[in-house]
Amino acid sequence: MADIRRRAAVLGSPIAHSLSPVLHRAAYAELGLADWSYDRFEVDEAALPGFIEGLDASWAGLSLTMPLKRAIIPLLDEVSATAASVEAVNTVVFTEDGRRVGDNTDIPGMVAALRERGVDKVESAAVLGAGATASSALAALAVVCAGPVTAYVRSPERAAEMRGWGERLGVDVITADWADAAAALSAPLVIATTPAGATDAFTGSVPEAPGILFDVLYEPWPTRLAAAWSAHGGAVVGGLDLLVHQALLQVEQMTGRIPAPLAAMRHAGEAALASR
């Protein structure tokens, strides 16, 4: 068996259910990169520095999920402006001269997923939740939303964080209490960044003519909110759309092959989810 020349992987904790290996391997197969491999490793914040230091020159790049998106930053030689804007790196590319360069493909991945569904610009939007994904959502909305964004959050501390992100990203953020979150559904674009089940109670509040819902979950899918939205004729962008688009950008950065095969990656992701 020929030696594998290039390696990549996804790191995080927990990591066992990550779809990243499925997507990246599908891309490698489509691109004819038989000498590339992509694996997953259970790595927490404490183990991250040692893991990074142990990598050799065969490594092309890494994908990072929680809880490592901020922990990786001090270990890098360079961070892109996109990643710096939200203090989160989900992609590391190792250059030929050994430098570690961090980027965030979640933000352009969100924008690309929306544009694929014809969403180039909206006048206003709503965000459900205030975690790490919500800050990436605000960064994406800086590109596609012309007006204010209302963020529905559970605490004054979270509200202050979201307003701070808005100021940093150039987005007019208005905060509202989670108790009123059903009102978010009347916005032209709703981005749900909450854990599974958090929006189930809102299914009865979907308007008769809904706008666009971007639900970042991909498992379980469809969420109850996404199913109700579709039943009312609304457009839905799902977590798999985001996952595929951000992974596509990672493949392009790590391999240098552009364009990466979107259709093959999406098909592989859909098949993997269907088999679970």
mmCIF file of C-alpha atoms in Angstrom:
data_model
loop_
_atom_site.group_PDB
_atom_site.id
_atom_site.type_symbol
_atom_site.label_atom_id
_atom_site.label_comp_id
_atom_site.label_asym_id
_atom_site.label_seq_id
_atom_site.Cartn_x
_atom_site.Cartn_y
_atom_site.Cartn_z
ATOM 1 C CA MET A 1 0.000 0.000 0.000
ATOM 2 C CA ALA A 2 1.316 3.407 -0.948
ATOM 3 C CA ASP A 3 2.076 5.792 1.865
ATOM 4 C CA ILE A 4 -0.508 8.484 2.443
ATOM 5 C CA ARG A 5 1.087 11.789 1.505
ATOM 6 C CA ARG A 6 -1.426 14.295 2.854
ATOM 7 C CA ARG A 7 -3.496 14.208 6.000
ATOM 8 C CA ALA A 8 -6.346 16.246 7.445
ATOM 9 C CA ALA A 9 -8.807 15.728 10.284
ATOM 10 C CA VAL A 10 -11.526 17.215 12.442
ATOM 11 C CA LEU A 11 -10.832 17.782 16.147
ATOM 12 C CA GLY A 12 -13.301 18.345 18.956
ATOM 13 C CA SER A 13 -15.014 16.868 21.967
ATOM 14 C CA PRO A 14 -17.367 15.093 21.547
ATOM 15 C CA ILE A 15 -16.496 14.202 17.959
ATOM 16 C CA ALA A 16 -17.839 10.687 17.267
ATOM 17 C CA HIS A 17 -20.910 11.894 15.344
ATOM 18 C CA SER A 18 -19.144 14.473 13.178
ATOM 19 C CA LEU A 19 -20.087 14.359 9.488
ATOM 20 C CA SER A 20 -16.887 16.114 8.447
ATOM 21 C CA PRO A 21 -15.023 12.902 7.510
ATOM 22 C CA VAL A 22 -17.921 11.865 5.258
ATOM 23 C CA LEU A 23 -17.948 15.219 3.458
ATOM 24 C CA HIS A 24 -14.192 15.636 3.053
ATOM 25 C CA ARG A 25 -13.625 12.031 1.945
ATOM 26 C CA ALA A 26 -16.385 12.395 -0.642
ATOM 27 C CA ALA A 27 -14.606 15.463 -1.973
ATOM 28 C CA TYR A 28 -11.267 13.660 -2.131
ATOM 29 C CA ALA A 29 -12.850 10.767 -4.029
ATOM 30 C CA GLU A 30 -14.514 13.098 -6.520
ATOM 31 C CA LEU A 31 -11.282 15.070 -7.005
ATOM 32 C CA GLY A 32 -9.185 11.918 -7.479
ATOM 33 C CA LEU A 33 -7.070 12.620 -4.391
ATOM 34 C CA ALA A 34 -6.353 8.988 -3.581
ATOM 35 C CA ASP A 35 -3.331 9.888 -1.464
ATOM 36 C CA TRP A 36 -5.315 12.099 0.928
ATOM 37 C CA SER A 37 -6.906 10.971 4.190
ATOM 38 C CA TYR A 38 -9.319 12.677 6.603
ATOM 39 C CA ASP A 39 -9.954 11.412 10.121
ATOM 40 C CA ARG A 40 -11.551 12.502 13.402
ATOM 41 C CA PHE A 41 -9.834 12.853 16.763
ATOM 42 C CA GLU A 42 -11.319 13.356 20.215
ATOM 43 C CA VAL A 43 -9.335 16.354 21.479
ATOM 44 C CA ASP A 44 -10.287 18.729 24.283
ATOM 45 C CA GLU A 45 -8.805 22.104 25.164
ATOM 46 C CA ALA A 46 -6.187 20.632 27.485
ATOM 47 C CA ALA A 47 -4.934 18.163 24.871
ATOM 48 C CA LEU A 48 -4.953 20.576 21.933
ATOM 49 C CA PRO A 49 -1.428 22.107 22.275
ATOM 50 C CA GLY A 50 0.211 18.685 22.482
ATOM 51 C CA PHE A 51 -1.765 17.387 19.508
ATOM 52 C CA ILE A 52 -0.769 20.362 17.357
ATOM 53 C CA GLU A 53 2.907 20.091 18.309
ATOM 54 C CA GLY A 54 2.913 16.407 17.379
ATOM 55 C CA LEU A 55 1.879 16.931 13.742
ATOM 56 C CA ASP A 56 4.415 16.320 10.988
ATOM 57 C CA ALA A 57 4.826 17.729 7.481
ATOM 58 C CA SER A 58 2.257 15.331 6.004
ATOM 59 C CA TRP A 59 -0.566 17.375 7.545
ATOM 60 C CA ALA A 60 -2.411 19.770 5.246
ATOM 61 C CA GLY A 61 -5.087 21.085 7.567
ATOM 62 C CA LEU A 62 -7.541 20.703 10.418
ATOM 63 C CA SER A 63 -11.222 21.313 10.959
ATOM 64 C CA LEU A 64 -12.147 22.436 14.470
ATOM 65 C CA THR A 65 -15.427 22.136 16.296
ATOM 66 C CA MET A 66 -16.423 22.886 19.863
ATOM 67 C CA PRO A 67 -14.768 23.479 22.262
ATOM 68 C CA LEU A 68 -11.647 24.310 20.255
ATOM 69 C CA LYS A 69 -12.599 27.247 18.024
ATOM 70 C CA ARG A 70 -11.140 29.809 20.424
ATOM 71 C CA ALA A 71 -8.595 27.568 22.155
ATOM 72 C CA ILE A 72 -6.701 27.136 18.862
ATOM 73 C CA ILE A 73 -6.084 30.861 18.319
ATOM 74 C CA PRO A 74 -3.001 31.271 20.563
ATOM 75 C CA LEU A 75 -1.385 28.308 18.779
ATOM 76 C CA LEU A 76 -1.565 29.910 15.320
ATOM 77 C CA ASP A 77 0.861 32.084 13.364
ATOM 78 C CA GLU A 78 -1.874 33.967 11.528
ATOM 79 C CA VAL A 79 -5.640 34.421 11.807
ATOM 80 C CA SER A 80 -7.831 35.721 8.987
ATOM 81 C CA ALA A 81 -9.869 38.869 9.423
ATOM 82 C CA THR A 82 -13.052 36.789 9.155
ATOM 83 C CA ALA A 83 -12.025 34.519 12.030
ATOM 84 C CA ALA A 84 -10.748 37.421 14.104
ATOM 85 C CA SER A 85 -14.069 39.233 13.719
ATOM 86 C CA VAL A 86 -15.824 36.572 15.814
ATOM 87 C CA GLU A 87 -12.799 35.228 17.702
ATOM 88 C CA ALA A 88 -13.450 31.748 16.331
ATOM 89 C CA VAL A 89 -11.350 29.535 14.045
ATOM 90 C CA ASN A 90 -12.834 26.415 12.510
ATOM 91 C CA THR A 91 -10.148 25.844 9.872
ATOM 92 C CA VAL A 92 -6.360 25.567 10.090
ATOM 93 C CA VAL A 93 -4.185 25.275 7.005
ATOM 94 C CA PHE A 94 -0.520 24.308 7.288
ATOM 95 C CA THR A 95 1.539 26.178 4.698
ATOM 96 C CA GLU A 96 4.533 24.786 2.852
ATOM 97 C CA ASP A 97 6.872 26.768 5.101
ATOM 98 C CA GLY A 98 5.269 25.294 8.225
ATOM 99 C CA ARG A 99 3.077 28.184 9.297
ATOM 100 C CA ARG A 100 -0.322 27.607 10.904
ATOM 101 C CA VAL A 101 -3.023 29.809 9.396
ATOM 102 C CA GLY A 102 -6.487 29.992 10.917
ATOM 103 C CA ASP A 103 -9.745 30.922 9.195
ATOM 104 C CA ASN A 104 -13.500 30.736 9.762
ATOM 105 C CA THR A 105 -15.518 29.128 6.968
ATOM 106 C CA ASP A 106 -18.758 29.068 8.984
ATOM 107 C CA ILE A 107 -19.467 32.714 8.130
ATOM 108 C CA PRO A 108 -18.990 32.538 4.333
ATOM 109 C CA GLY A 109 -20.618 29.092 4.498
ATOM 110 C CA MET A 110 -23.768 30.666 5.944
ATOM 111 C CA VAL A 111 -23.757 33.361 3.278
ATOM 112 C CA ALA A 112 -23.262 30.770 0.517
ATOM 113 C CA ALA A 113 -26.043 28.537 1.872
ATOM 114 C CA LEU A 114 -28.446 31.486 1.870
ATOM 115 C CA ARG A 115 -27.421 32.624 -1.603
ATOM 116 C CA GLU A 116 -27.907 29.100 -2.931
ATOM 117 C CA ARG A 117 -31.578 29.518 -1.928
ATOM 118 C CA GLY A 118 -31.785 32.926 -3.576
ATOM 119 C CA VAL A 119 -31.298 34.998 -0.424
ATOM 120 C CA ASP A 120 -28.923 37.821 -1.329
ATOM 121 C CA LYS A 121 -30.399 40.646 0.752
ATOM 122 C CA VAL A 122 -33.138 41.053 3.362
ATOM 123 C CA GLU A 123 -34.376 44.217 5.059
ATOM 124 C CA SER A 124 -34.364 42.780 8.580
ATOM 125 C CA ALA A 125 -33.756 39.509 10.399
ATOM 126 C CA ALA A 126 -34.130 37.702 13.720
ATOM 127 C CA VAL A 127 -31.672 35.427 15.529
ATOM 128 C CA LEU A 128 -32.801 32.841 18.056
ATOM 129 C CA GLY A 129 -30.063 32.190 20.622
ATOM 130 C CA ALA A 130 -26.823 33.854 21.649
ATOM 131 C CA GLY A 131 -24.096 31.203 21.628
ATOM 132 C CA ALA A 132 -21.013 30.864 19.452
ATOM 133 C CA THR A 133 -23.043 30.120 16.321
ATOM 134 C CA ALA A 134 -25.099 33.274 16.894
ATOM 135 C CA SER A 135 -22.021 35.474 16.568
ATOM 136 C CA SER A 136 -21.208 33.803 13.240
ATOM 137 C CA ALA A 137 -24.825 34.370 12.216
ATOM 138 C CA LEU A 138 -24.443 38.098 12.948
ATOM 139 C CA ALA A 139 -21.276 38.184 10.848
ATOM 140 C CA ALA A 140 -23.176 36.567 7.959
ATOM 141 C CA LEU A 141 -26.041 39.020 8.445
ATOM 142 C CA ALA A 142 -23.560 41.869 8.118
ATOM 143 C CA VAL A 143 -23.382 40.752 4.472
ATOM 144 C CA VAL A 144 -27.017 39.894 3.688
ATOM 145 C CA CYS A 145 -29.137 42.059 6.015
ATOM 146 C CA ALA A 146 -29.660 45.726 5.182
ATOM 147 C CA GLY A 147 -31.494 46.670 8.386
ATOM 148 C CA PRO A 148 -31.800 45.737 12.062
ATOM 149 C CA VAL A 149 -31.392 42.269 13.557
ATOM 150 C CA THR A 150 -33.430 41.299 16.607
ATOM 151 C CA ALA A 151 -31.736 38.722 18.843
ATOM 152 C CA TYR A 152 -33.918 36.740 21.240
ATOM 153 C CA VAL A 153 -31.901 35.707 24.305
ATOM 154 C CA ARG A 154 -32.385 34.239 27.769
ATOM 155 C CA SER A 155 -30.438 36.649 29.990
ATOM 156 C CA PRO A 156 -29.263 40.266 30.253
ATOM 157 C CA GLU A 157 -25.675 39.014 30.000
ATOM 158 C CA ARG A 158 -26.376 37.295 26.693
ATOM 159 C CA ALA A 159 -28.181 40.401 25.463
ATOM 160 C CA ALA A 160 -25.142 42.538 26.238
ATOM 161 C CA GLU A 161 -22.890 40.046 24.424
ATOM 162 C CA MET A 162 -25.044 40.124 21.301
ATOM 163 C CA ARG A 163 -25.156 43.924 21.264
ATOM 164 C CA GLY A 164 -21.382 43.925 21.638
ATOM 165 C CA TRP A 165 -20.984 41.566 18.697
ATOM 166 C CA GLY A 166 -23.311 43.788 16.684
ATOM 167 C CA GLU A 167 -21.174 46.858 17.363
ATOM 168 C CA ARG A 168 -18.034 44.953 16.445
ATOM 169 C CA LEU A 169 -19.500 43.531 13.230
ATOM 170 C CA GLY A 170 -21.362 46.635 12.104
ATOM 171 C CA VAL A 171 -24.834 45.140 12.617
ATOM 172 C CA ASP A 172 -27.703 47.043 14.247
ATOM 173 C CA VAL A 173 -28.657 44.508 16.946
ATOM 174 C CA ILE A 174 -31.817 44.892 19.013
ATOM 175 C CA THR A 175 -32.200 42.402 21.864
ATOM 176 C CA ALA A 176 -35.451 40.908 23.128
ATOM 177 C CA ASP A 177 -36.384 38.428 25.846
ATOM 178 C CA TRP A 178 -36.646 34.733 24.992
ATOM 179 C CA ALA A 179 -40.181 34.758 26.389
ATOM 180 C CA ASP A 180 -41.182 36.765 23.331
ATOM 181 C CA ALA A 181 -39.213 34.648 20.852
ATOM 182 C CA ALA A 182 -42.296 33.490 18.942
ATOM 183 C CA ALA A 183 -42.462 37.040 17.567
ATOM 184 C CA ALA A 184 -39.205 36.349 15.722
ATOM 185 C CA LEU A 185 -41.030 34.163 13.226
ATOM 186 C CA SER A 186 -42.558 37.143 11.449
ATOM 187 C CA ALA A 187 -39.114 38.397 10.342
ATOM 188 C CA PRO A 188 -38.161 38.051 6.653
ATOM 189 C CA LEU A 189 -35.213 35.866 7.705
ATOM 190 C CA VAL A 190 -35.043 33.851 10.920
ATOM 191 C CA ILE A 191 -31.787 32.160 11.961
ATOM 192 C CA ALA A 192 -32.238 29.538 14.693
ATOM 193 C CA THR A 193 -28.933 28.813 16.444
ATOM 194 C CA THR A 194 -30.384 26.963 19.439
ATOM 195 C CA PRO A 195 -29.941 23.319 20.570
ATOM 196 C CA ALA A 196 -32.323 20.550 19.537
ATOM 197 C CA GLY A 197 -35.810 21.015 20.936
ATOM 198 C CA ALA A 198 -35.385 24.653 21.942
ATOM 199 C CA THR A 199 -37.723 25.951 19.231
ATOM 200 C CA ASP A 200 -40.282 23.116 19.278
ATOM 201 C CA ALA A 201 -42.767 25.234 21.211
ATOM 202 C CA PHE A 202 -42.918 27.790 18.377
ATOM 203 C CA THR A 203 -44.454 25.524 15.746
ATOM 204 C CA GLY A 204 -47.932 26.927 16.371
ATOM 205 C CA SER A 205 -46.655 30.471 15.836
ATOM 206 C CA VAL A 206 -45.407 30.047 12.258
ATOM 207 C CA PRO A 207 -47.138 32.748 10.171
ATOM 208 C CA GLU A 208 -49.389 31.876 7.268
ATOM 209 C CA ALA A 209 -46.895 33.304 4.777
ATOM 210 C CA PRO A 210 -43.467 32.819 6.404
ATOM 211 C CA GLY A 211 -40.210 34.183 5.041
ATOM 212 C CA ILE A 212 -36.968 32.207 5.204
ATOM 213 C CA LEU A 213 -35.884 29.973 8.095
ATOM 214 C CA PHE A 214 -32.232 29.044 8.521
ATOM 215 C CA ASP A 215 -32.112 26.326 11.180
ATOM 216 C CA VAL A 216 -28.464 25.431 11.839
ATOM 217 C CA LEU A 217 -29.266 21.943 13.179
ATOM 218 C CA TYR A 218 -28.829 18.932 10.911
ATOM 219 C CA GLU A 219 -29.626 16.142 13.342
ATOM 220 C CA PRO A 220 -32.433 15.493 14.080
ATOM 221 C CA TRP A 221 -33.808 16.786 10.788
ATOM 222 C CA PRO A 222 -36.181 18.235 10.032
ATOM 223 C CA THR A 223 -36.648 20.001 13.343
ATOM 224 C CA ARG A 224 -40.263 20.498 14.369
ATOM 225 C CA LEU A 225 -39.950 24.182 13.530
ATOM 226 C CA ALA A 226 -38.452 23.467 10.091
ATOM 227 C CA ALA A 227 -41.228 20.961 9.329
ATOM 228 C CA ALA A 228 -43.946 23.440 10.353
ATOM 229 C CA TRP A 229 -42.242 26.170 8.330
ATOM 230 C CA SER A 230 -42.180 24.020 5.211
ATOM 231 C CA ALA A 231 -45.822 23.023 5.763
ATOM 232 C CA HIS A 232 -46.728 26.716 5.586
ATOM 233 C CA GLY A 233 -44.832 27.102 2.317
ATOM 234 C CA GLY A 234 -41.793 28.859 3.757
ATOM 235 C CA ALA A 235 -38.255 28.369 2.460
ATOM 236 C CA VAL A 236 -35.950 26.433 4.793
ATOM 237 C CA VAL A 237 -32.153 26.352 4.839
ATOM 238 C CA GLY A 238 -30.821 23.574 7.069
ATOM 239 C CA GLY A 239 -27.756 22.700 9.056
ATOM 240 C CA LEU A 240 -26.542 20.277 6.395
ATOM 241 C CA ASP A 241 -26.521 23.169 3.891
ATOM 242 C CA LEU A 242 -24.251 25.099 6.261
ATOM 243 C CA LEU A 243 -22.090 22.070 7.009
ATOM 244 C CA VAL A 244 -21.543 21.297 3.331
ATOM 245 C CA HIS A 245 -20.739 24.870 2.334
ATOM 246 C CA GLN A 246 -18.271 25.451 5.174
ATOM 247 C CA ALA A 247 -16.627 22.070 4.469
ATOM 248 C CA LEU A 248 -16.400 22.879 0.764
ATOM 249 C CA LEU A 249 -14.386 26.002 1.585
ATOM 250 C CA GLN A 250 -12.149 23.948 3.886
ATOM 251 C CA VAL A 251 -11.471 21.411 1.136
ATOM 252 C CA GLU A 252 -10.558 24.211 -1.270
ATOM 253 C CA GLN A 253 -8.169 25.807 1.223
ATOM 254 C CA MET A 254 -6.505 22.562 2.287
ATOM 255 C CA THR A 255 -6.155 20.961 -1.150
ATOM 256 C CA GLY A 256 -5.897 24.020 -3.396
ATOM 257 C CA ARG A 257 -8.454 22.402 -5.720
ATOM 258 C CA ILE A 258 -11.170 24.841 -6.788
ATOM 259 C CA PRO A 259 -14.056 24.347 -7.076
ATOM 260 C CA ALA A 260 -14.637 21.563 -4.586
ATOM 261 C CA PRO A 261 -17.459 19.160 -5.545
ATOM 262 C CA LEU A 262 -20.537 20.557 -3.780
ATOM 263 C CA ALA A 263 -23.023 18.027 -5.165
ATOM 264 C CA ALA A 264 -20.921 14.994 -4.225
ATOM 265 C CA MET A 265 -20.356 16.325 -0.707
ATOM 266 C CA ARG A 266 -24.041 17.058 -0.149
ATOM 267 C CA HIS A 267 -25.075 13.644 -1.474
ATOM 268 C CA ALA A 268 -22.612 11.932 0.878
ATOM 269 C CA GLY A 269 -23.910 13.942 3.835
ATOM 270 C CA GLU A 270 -27.548 13.161 3.030
ATOM 271 C CA ALA A 271 -26.760 9.454 2.680
ATOM 272 C CA ALA A 272 -24.886 9.391 5.985
ATOM 273 C CA LEU A 273 -27.733 11.080 7.847
ATOM 274 C CA ALA A 274 -30.307 8.771 6.246
ATOM 275 C CA SER A 275 -28.394 5.725 7.468
ATOM 276 C CA ARG A 276 -28.335 6.854 11.103
#
